[in-house]
CSV table of C-alpha atoms and ligand atoms in Angstrom, one decimal:
chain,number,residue,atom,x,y,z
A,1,UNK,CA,-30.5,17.6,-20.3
A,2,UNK,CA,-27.2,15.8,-20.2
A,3,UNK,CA,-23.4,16.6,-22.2
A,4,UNK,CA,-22.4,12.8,-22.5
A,5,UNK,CA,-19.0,13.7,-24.6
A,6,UNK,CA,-17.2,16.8,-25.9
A,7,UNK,CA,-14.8,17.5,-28.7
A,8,UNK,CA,-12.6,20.0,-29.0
A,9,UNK,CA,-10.1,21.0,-30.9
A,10,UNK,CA,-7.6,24.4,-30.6
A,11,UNK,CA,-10.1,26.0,-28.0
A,12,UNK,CA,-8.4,27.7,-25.9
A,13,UNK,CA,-5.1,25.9,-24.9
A,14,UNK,CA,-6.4,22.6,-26.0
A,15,UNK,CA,-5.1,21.4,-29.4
A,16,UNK,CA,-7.2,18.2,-29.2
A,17,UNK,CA,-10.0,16.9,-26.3
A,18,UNK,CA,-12.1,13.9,-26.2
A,19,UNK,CA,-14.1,13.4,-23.2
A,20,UNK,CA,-16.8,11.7,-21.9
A,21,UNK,CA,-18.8,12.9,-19.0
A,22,UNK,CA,-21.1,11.2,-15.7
A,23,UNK,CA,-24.6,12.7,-16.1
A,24,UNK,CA,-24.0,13.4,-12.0
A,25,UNK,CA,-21.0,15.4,-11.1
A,26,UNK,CA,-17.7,16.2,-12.7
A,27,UNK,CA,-15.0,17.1,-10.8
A,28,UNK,CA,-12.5,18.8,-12.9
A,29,UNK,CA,-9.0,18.9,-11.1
A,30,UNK,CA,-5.7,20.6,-11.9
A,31,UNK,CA,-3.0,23.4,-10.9
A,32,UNK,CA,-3.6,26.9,-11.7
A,33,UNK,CA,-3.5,27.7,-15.4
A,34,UNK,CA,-3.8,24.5,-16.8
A,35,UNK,CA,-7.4,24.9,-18.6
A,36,UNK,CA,-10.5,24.0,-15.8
A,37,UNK,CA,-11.7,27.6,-16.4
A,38,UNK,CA,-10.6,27.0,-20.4
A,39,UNK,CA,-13.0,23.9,-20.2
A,40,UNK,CA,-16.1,25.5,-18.6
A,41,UNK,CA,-16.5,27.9,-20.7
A,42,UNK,CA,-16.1,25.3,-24.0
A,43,UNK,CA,-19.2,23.9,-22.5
A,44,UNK,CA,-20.9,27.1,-21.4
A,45,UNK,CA,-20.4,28.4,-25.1
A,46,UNK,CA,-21.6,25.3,-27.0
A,47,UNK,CA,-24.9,26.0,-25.3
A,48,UNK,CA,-25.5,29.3,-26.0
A,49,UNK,CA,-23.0,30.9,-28.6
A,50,UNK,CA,-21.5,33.4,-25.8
A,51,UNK,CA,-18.4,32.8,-23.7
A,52,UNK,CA,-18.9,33.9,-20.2
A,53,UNK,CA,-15.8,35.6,-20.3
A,54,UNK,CA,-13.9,36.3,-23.8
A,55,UNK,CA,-15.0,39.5,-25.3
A,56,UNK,CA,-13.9,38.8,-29.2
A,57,UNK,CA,-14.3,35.1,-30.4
A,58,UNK,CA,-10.5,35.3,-31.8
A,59,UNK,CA,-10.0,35.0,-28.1
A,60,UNK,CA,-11.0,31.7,-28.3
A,61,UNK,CA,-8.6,29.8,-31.0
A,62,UNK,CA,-6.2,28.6,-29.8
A,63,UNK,CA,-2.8,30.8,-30.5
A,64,UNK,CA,-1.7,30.3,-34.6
A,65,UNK,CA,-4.6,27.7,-34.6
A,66,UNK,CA,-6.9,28.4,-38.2
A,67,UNK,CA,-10.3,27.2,-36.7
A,68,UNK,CA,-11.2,26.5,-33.2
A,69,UNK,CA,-13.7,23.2,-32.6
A,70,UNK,CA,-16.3,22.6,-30.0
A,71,UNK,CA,-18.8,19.5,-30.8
A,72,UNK,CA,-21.1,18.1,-28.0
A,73,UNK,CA,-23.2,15.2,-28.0
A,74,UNK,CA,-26.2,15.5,-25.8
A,75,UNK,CA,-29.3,14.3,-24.7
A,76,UNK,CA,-32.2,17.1,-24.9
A,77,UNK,CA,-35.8,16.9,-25.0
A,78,UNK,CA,-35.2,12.9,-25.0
A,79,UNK,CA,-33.4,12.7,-27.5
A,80,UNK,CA,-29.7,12.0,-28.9
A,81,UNK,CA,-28.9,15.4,-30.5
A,82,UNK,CA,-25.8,16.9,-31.4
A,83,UNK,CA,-24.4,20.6,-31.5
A,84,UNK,CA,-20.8,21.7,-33.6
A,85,UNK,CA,-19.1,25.4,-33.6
A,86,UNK,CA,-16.4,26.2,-35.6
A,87,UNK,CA,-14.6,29.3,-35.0
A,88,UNK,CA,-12.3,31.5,-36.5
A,89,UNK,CA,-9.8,34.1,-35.4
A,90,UNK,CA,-9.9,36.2,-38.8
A,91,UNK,CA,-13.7,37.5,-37.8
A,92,UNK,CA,-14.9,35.3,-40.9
A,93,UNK,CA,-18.8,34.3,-39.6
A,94,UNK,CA,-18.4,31.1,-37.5
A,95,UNK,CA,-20.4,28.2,-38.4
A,96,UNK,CA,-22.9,26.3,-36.0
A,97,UNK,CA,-24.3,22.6,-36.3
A,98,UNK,CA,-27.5,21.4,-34.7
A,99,UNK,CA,-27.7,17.7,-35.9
A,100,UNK,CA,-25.1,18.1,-38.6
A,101,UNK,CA,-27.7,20.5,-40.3
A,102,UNK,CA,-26.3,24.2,-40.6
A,103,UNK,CA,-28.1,27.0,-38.6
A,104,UNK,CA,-28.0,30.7,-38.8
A,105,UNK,CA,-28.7,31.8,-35.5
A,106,UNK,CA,-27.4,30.7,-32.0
A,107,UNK,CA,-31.2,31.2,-31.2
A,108,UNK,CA,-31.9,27.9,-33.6
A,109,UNK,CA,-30.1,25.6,-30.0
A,110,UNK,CA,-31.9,28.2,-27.5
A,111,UNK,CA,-33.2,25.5,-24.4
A,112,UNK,CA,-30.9,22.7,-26.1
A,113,UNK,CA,-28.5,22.6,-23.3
A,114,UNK,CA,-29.1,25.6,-20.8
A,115,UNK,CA,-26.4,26.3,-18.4
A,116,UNK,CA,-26.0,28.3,-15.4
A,117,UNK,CA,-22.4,29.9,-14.5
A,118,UNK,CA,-20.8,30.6,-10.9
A,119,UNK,CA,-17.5,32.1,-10.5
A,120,UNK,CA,-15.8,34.0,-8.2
A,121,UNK,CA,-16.3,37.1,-9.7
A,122,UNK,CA,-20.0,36.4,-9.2
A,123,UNK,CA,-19.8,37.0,-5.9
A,124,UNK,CA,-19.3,40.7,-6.0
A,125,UNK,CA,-22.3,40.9,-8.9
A,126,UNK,CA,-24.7,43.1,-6.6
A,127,UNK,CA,-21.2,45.4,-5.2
A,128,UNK,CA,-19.8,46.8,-8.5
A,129,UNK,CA,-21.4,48.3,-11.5
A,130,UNK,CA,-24.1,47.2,-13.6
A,131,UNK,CA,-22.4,45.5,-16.4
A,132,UNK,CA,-22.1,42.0,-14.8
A,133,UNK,CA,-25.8,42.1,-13.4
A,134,UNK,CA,-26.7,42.8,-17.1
A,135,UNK,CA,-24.9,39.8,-18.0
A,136,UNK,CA,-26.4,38.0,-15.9
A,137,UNK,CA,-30.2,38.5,-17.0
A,138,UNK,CA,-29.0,38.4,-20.5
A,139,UNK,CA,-27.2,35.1,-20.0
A,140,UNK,CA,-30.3,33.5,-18.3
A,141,UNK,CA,-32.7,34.8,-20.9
A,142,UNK,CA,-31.0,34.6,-24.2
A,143,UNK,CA,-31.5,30.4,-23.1
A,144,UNK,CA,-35.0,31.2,-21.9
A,145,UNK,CA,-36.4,33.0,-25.0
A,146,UNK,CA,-35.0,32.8,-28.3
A,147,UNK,CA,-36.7,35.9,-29.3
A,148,UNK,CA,-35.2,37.4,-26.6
A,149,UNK,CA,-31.7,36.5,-27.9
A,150,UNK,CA,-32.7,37.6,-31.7
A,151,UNK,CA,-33.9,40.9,-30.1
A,152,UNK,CA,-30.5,41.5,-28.2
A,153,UNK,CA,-28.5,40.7,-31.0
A,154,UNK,CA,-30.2,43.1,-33.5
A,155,UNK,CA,-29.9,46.1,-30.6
A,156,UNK,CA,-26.7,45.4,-30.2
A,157,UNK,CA,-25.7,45.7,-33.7
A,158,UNK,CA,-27.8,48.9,-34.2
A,159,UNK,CA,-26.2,50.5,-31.5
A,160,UNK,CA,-22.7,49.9,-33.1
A,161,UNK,CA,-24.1,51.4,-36.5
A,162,UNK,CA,-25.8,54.5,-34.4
A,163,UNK,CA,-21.9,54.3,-32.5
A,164,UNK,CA,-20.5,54.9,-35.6
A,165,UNK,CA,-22.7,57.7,-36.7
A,166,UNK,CA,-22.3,59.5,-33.7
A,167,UNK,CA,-18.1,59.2,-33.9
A,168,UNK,CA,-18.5,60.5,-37.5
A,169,UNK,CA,-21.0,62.4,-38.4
A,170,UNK,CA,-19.1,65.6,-38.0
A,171,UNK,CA,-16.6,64.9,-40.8
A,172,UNK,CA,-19.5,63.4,-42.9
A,173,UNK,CA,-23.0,65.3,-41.5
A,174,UNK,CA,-24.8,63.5,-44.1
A,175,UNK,CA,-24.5,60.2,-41.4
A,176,UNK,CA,-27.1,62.7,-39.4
A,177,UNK,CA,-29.9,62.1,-42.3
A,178,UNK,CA,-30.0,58.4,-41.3
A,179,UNK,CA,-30.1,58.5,-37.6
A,180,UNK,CA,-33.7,58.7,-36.9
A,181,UNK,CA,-34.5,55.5,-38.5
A,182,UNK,CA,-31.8,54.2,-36.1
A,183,UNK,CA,-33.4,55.6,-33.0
A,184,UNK,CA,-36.8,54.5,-34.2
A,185,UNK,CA,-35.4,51.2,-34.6
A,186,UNK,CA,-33.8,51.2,-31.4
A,187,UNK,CA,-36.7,52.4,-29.8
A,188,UNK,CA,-39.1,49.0,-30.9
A,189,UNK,CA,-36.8,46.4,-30.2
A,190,UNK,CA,-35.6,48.6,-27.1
A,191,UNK,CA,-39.3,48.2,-26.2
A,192,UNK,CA,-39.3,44.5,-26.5
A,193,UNK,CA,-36.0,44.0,-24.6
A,194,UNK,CA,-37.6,45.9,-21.4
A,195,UNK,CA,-40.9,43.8,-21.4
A,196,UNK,CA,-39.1,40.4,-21.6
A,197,UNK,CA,-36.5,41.4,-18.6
A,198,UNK,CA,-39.4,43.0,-16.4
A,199,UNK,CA,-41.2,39.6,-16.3
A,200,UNK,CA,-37.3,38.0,-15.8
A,201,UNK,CA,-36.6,39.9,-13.3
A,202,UNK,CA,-39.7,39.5,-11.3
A,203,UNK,CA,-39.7,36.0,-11.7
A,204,UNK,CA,-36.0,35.8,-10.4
A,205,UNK,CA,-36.8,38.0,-7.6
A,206,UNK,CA,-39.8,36.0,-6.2
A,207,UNK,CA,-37.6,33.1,-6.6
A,208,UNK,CA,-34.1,34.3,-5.2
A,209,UNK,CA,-36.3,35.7,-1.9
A,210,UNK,CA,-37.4,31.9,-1.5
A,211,UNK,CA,-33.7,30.8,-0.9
A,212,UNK,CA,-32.6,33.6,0.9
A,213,UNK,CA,-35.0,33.5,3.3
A,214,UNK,CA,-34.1,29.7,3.6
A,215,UNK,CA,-30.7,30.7,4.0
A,216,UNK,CA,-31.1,33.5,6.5
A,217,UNK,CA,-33.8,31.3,8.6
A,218,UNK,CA,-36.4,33.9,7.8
A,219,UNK,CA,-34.3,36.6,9.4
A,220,UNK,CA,-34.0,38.9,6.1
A,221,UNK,CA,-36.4,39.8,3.1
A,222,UNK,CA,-35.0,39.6,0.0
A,223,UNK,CA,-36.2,42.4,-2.8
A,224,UNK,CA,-35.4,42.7,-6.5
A,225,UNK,CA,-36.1,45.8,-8.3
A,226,UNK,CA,-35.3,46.1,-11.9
A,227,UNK,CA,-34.4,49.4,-13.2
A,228,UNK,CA,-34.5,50.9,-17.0
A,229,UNK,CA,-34.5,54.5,-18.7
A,230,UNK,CA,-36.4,57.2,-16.7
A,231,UNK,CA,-39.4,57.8,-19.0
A,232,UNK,CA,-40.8,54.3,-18.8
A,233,UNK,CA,-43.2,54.7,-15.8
A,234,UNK,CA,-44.4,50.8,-16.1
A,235,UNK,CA,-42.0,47.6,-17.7
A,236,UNK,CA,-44.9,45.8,-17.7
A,237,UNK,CA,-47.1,48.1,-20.2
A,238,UNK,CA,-47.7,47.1,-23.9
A,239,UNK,CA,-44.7,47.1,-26.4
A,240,UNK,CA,-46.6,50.3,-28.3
A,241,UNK,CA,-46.3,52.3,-24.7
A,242,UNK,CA,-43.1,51.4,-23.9
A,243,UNK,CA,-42.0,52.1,-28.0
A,244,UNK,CA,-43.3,55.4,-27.0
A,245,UNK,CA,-41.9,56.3,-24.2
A,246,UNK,CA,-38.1,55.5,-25.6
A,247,UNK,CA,-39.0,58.2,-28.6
A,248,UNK,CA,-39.5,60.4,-25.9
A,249,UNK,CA,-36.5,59.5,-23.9
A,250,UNK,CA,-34.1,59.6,-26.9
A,251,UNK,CA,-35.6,62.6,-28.1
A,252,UNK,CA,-34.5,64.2,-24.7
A,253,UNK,CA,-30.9,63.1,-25.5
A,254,UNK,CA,-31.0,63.5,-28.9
A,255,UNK,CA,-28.5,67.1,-28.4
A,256,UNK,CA,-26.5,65.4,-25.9
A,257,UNK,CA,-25.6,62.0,-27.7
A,258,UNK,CA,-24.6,64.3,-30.8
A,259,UNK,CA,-22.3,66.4,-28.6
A,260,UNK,CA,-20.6,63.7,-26.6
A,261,UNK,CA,-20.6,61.6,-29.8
A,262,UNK,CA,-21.8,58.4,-27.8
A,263,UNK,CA,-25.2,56.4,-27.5
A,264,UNK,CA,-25.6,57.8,-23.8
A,265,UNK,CA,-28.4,56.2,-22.5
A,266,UNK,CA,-31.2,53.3,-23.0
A,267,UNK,CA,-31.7,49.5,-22.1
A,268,UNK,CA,-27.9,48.9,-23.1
A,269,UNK,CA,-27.6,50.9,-19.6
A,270,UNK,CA,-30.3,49.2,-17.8
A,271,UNK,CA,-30.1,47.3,-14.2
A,272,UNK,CA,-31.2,46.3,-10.9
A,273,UNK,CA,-31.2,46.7,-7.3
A,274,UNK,CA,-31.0,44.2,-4.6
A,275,UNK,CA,-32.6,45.2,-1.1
A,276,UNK,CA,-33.0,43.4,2.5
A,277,UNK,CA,-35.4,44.0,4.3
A,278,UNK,CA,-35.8,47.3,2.6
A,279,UNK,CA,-32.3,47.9,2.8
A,280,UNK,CA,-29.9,48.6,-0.1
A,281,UNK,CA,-27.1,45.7,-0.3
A,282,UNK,CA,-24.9,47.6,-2.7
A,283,UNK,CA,-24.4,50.1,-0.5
A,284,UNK,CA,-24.9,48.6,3.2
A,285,UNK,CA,-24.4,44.9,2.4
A,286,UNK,CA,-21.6,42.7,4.2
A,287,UNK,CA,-19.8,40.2,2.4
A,288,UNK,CA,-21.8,37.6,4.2
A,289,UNK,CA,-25.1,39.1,2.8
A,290,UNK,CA,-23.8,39.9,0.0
A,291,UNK,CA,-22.4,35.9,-1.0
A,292,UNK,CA,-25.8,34.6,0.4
A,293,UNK,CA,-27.8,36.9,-1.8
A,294,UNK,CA,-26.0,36.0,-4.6
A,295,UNK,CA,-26.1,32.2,-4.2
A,296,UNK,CA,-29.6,32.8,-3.5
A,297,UNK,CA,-29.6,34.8,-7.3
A,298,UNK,CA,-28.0,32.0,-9.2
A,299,UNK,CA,-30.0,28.9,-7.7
A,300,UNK,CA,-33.1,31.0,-9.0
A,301,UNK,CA,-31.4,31.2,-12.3
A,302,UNK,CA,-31.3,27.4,-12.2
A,303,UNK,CA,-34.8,27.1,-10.7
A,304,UNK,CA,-36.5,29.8,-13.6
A,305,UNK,CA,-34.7,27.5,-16.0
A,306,UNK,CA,-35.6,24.3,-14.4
A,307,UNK,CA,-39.6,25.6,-14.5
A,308,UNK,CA,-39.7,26.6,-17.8
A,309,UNK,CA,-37.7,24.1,-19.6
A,310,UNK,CA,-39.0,21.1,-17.5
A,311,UNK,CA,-35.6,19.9,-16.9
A,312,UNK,CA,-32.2,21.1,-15.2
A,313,UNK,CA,-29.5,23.0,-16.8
A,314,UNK,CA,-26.3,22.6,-16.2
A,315,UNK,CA,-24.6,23.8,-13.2
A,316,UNK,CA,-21.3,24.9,-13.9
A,317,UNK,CA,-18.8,26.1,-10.7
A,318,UNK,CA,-15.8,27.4,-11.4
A,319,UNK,CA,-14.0,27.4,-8.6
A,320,UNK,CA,-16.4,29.0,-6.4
A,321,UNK,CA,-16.9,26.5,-4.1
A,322,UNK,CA,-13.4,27.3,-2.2
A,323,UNK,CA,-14.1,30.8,-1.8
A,324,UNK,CA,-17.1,29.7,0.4
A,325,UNK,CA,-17.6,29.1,4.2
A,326,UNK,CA,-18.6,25.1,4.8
A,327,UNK,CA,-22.1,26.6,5.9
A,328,UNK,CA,-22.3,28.2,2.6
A,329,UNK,CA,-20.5,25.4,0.8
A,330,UNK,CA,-23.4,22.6,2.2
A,331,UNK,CA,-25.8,24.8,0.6
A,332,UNK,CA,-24.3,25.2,-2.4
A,333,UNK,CA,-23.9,21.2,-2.8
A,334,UNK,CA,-27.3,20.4,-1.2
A,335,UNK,CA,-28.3,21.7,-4.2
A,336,UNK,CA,-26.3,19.9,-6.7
A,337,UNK,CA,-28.4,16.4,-5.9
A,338,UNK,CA,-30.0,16.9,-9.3
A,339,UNK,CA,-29.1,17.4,-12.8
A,340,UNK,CA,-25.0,17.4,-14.2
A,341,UNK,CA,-22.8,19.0,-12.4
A,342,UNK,CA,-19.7,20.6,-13.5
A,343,UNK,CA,-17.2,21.5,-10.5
A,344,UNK,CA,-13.6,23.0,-10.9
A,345,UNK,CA,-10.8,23.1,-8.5
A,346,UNK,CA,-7.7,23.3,-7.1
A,347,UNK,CA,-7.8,20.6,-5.1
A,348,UNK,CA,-10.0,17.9,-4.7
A,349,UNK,CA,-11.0,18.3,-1.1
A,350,UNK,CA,-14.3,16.9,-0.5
A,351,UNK,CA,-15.3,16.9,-3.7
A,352,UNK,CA,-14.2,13.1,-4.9
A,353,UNK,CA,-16.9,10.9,-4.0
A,354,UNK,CA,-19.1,12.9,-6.3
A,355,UNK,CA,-18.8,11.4,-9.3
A,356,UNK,CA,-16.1,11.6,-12.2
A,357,UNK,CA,-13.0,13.2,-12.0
A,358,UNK,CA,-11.0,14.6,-14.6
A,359,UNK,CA,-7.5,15.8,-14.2
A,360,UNK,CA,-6.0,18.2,-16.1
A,361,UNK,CA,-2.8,19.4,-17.4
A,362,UNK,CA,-1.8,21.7,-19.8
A,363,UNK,CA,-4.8,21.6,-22.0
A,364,UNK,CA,-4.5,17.6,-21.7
A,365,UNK,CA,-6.1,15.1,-19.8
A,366,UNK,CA,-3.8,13.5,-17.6
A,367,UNK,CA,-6.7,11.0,-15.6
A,368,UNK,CA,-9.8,10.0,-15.8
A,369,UNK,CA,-11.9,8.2,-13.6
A,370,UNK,CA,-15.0,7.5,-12.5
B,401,ATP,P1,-6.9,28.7,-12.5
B,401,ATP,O1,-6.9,27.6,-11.5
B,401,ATP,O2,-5.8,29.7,-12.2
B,401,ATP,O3,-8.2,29.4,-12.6
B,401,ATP,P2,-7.4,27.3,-15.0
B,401,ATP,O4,-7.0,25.9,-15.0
B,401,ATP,O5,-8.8,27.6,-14.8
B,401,ATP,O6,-6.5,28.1,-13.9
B,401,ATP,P3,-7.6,28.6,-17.6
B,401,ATP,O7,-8.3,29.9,-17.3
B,401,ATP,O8,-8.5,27.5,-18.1
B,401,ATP,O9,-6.8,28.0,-16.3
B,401,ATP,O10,-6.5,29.0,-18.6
B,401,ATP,C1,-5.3,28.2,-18.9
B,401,ATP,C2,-4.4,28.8,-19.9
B,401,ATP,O11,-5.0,28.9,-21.1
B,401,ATP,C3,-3.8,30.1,-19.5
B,401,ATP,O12,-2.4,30.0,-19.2
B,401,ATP,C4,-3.9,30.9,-20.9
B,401,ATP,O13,-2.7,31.5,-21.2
B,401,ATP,C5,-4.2,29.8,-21.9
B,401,ATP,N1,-5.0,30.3,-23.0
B,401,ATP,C6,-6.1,31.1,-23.0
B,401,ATP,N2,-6.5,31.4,-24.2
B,401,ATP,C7,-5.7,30.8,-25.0
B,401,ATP,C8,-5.6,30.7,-26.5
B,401,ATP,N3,-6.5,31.3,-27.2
B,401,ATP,N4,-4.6,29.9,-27.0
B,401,ATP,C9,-3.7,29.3,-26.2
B,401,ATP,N5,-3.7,29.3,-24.8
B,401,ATP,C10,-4.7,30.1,-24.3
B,402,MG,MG1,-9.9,29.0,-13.6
């Protein structure tokens, strides 16, 4: 799948953008703080309804703006197709477009035009805690499975209703009558979350060990280990099991959420481990490992995607190129032969006889060329 143009208007710090786009590489060039990251993330979000970054969507209107526009015309499945957001700072319900036809769901443009993220921040994924590594399966499969997505969505918003229940149900005990059909909802879609990431994850892991090894020369053996509440014994078992064996788990907690007055545990806290050769990165890793494992993690994103969906998402890097090694940089852009390409930075460098570039300043384009 290709983006041939984008519109937007007050994203970000952009009052108004028109652009068109090589289906190779696009080099997007400018000083600090002028709106490459602003950009990326205008075409991350039109794919996928999620901003790889902002956590409310008011974030993303521009300052006093009343709406915020992003419109893309793509090719997908071989065809000229088209996909509009409007968003609002006020929290009114944005609206989304696939082919000028209203949609409900961002699961309705699920596989349209996949994309695949590296940042700088990436590169400490597998060092810190486990919110980013969560991010990144659920990035990666919200485009893989649009049930997936539906089935995220609907846990997330039970466990702000259950979040609310436990802040209040002291002052109103009555809350407490309604909080087992929560936990019983919680516990199905739980289920089905923890049976679509175990296949993910093992899928990602047979794949990231393939370019790690290929990195490493064969000198280190890449393991991926996915991890999720104690009392499910098997990821892989049948929904009903797994269904099970959260009632059980939240059951056990059941005292302990009431007390602490928050949803303590369950697939909202799950994660994984990365190992080499049997030993555990996070806590013995160097930064070289660490960067090659994590190159190795996101170019079996792009492959998983590249499987199932029979053609290549987009590869988006902000900025991450400069914070690599040449070695590690030639691997990087060995890799960028195929499908669009969507490169930020400082500096042009080596970069330019890519393909387009686009200069930017101040939320404007200031050259274009191809
Ligand atoms: P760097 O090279 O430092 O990463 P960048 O070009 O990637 O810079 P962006 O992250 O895209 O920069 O951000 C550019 C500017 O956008 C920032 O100065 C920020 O204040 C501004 N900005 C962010 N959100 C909004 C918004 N909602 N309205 C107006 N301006 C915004
Ligand atoms: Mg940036």
């Amino acid at each position: 799948m290709k983006l041939n143009e984008l519109y937007l208007r007050d994203f970000r710090n952009y009052q108004q953008l028109n652009l068109s786009f090589d289906p190779g590489v696009n080099l997007i060039v400018g000083r600090n703080a002028q709106g490459k990251t602003n950009l990326l993330e205008a075409i991350g979000y039109l794919g996928c309804g999620k901003s790889f970054r902002a956590q409310k969507t008011s974030e993303l209107v521009r300052f006093g703006g009343d709406f915020a526009e992003i419109h893309g015309k793509l090719t997908s499945q071989q065809r000229q197709q088209s996909i509009r957001w409007v968003l609002f700072p006020s929290g009114r319900q944005r609206i989304l477009e696939r082919n000028g036809v209203k949609k409900r769901a961002s699961s309705e443009i699920s596989g349209m035009l996949p994309s695949v993220l590296f940042c700088p921040e990436d590169l400490m994924i597998l060092k810190g805690g486990s919110a980013p590594r969560r991010r990144l399966g659920d990035q990666a499969l919200c485009q893989l499975r649009p049930n997936y997505d539906a089935a995220l969505t609907e846990y997330t918003r039970i466990l702000d209703q259950k979040s609310r229940i436990l802040k209040d149900h002291r002052e109103n005990p009555a809350l407490l009558e309604i909080l087992p059909e929560y936990n019983e909802r919680l516990c199905q879609v739980g289920a089905l979350i923890i049976s679509y990431r175990a296949r993910f994850y093992e899928a990602l892991g047979q794949a990231a060990a393939g370019y790690h090894g290929e990195f490493s020369g064969g000198a280190e053996e890449f393991s991926l280990q996915y991890k999720t509440v104690s009392t499910v014994t098997d990821p892989f078992a049948p929904i009903s099991v797994l269904t099970e064996q959260l009632r059980e788990h939240l059951q056990c907690h059941y005292r302990a959420e009431l007390d602490s007055g928050n949803c303590l545990t369950g697939p909202h806290k799950d994660d994984f481990d990365v190992d080499l050769t049997g030993i555990s990165l996070k806590l013995y890793g160097s930064q070289g490992q660490t960067r090659t494992a994590t190159i190795s993690l996101k170019l079996a994103q792009r492959e998983l995607m590249r499987r199932e969906m029979g053609e290549e998402p987009l590869l988006l890097l902000d900025d991450v190129l400069s914070e690599l090694d040449p070695g590690r940089q030639d691997f990087v852009l060995n890799q960028i032969t195929k499908g669009q390409v969507f490169i930020t930075a400082c500096e042009p460098g080596r970069f330019t006889k890519l393909g387009k570039t686009i200069e930017i300043q101040q939320g404007q384009i200031v050259q274009s060329e191809e």
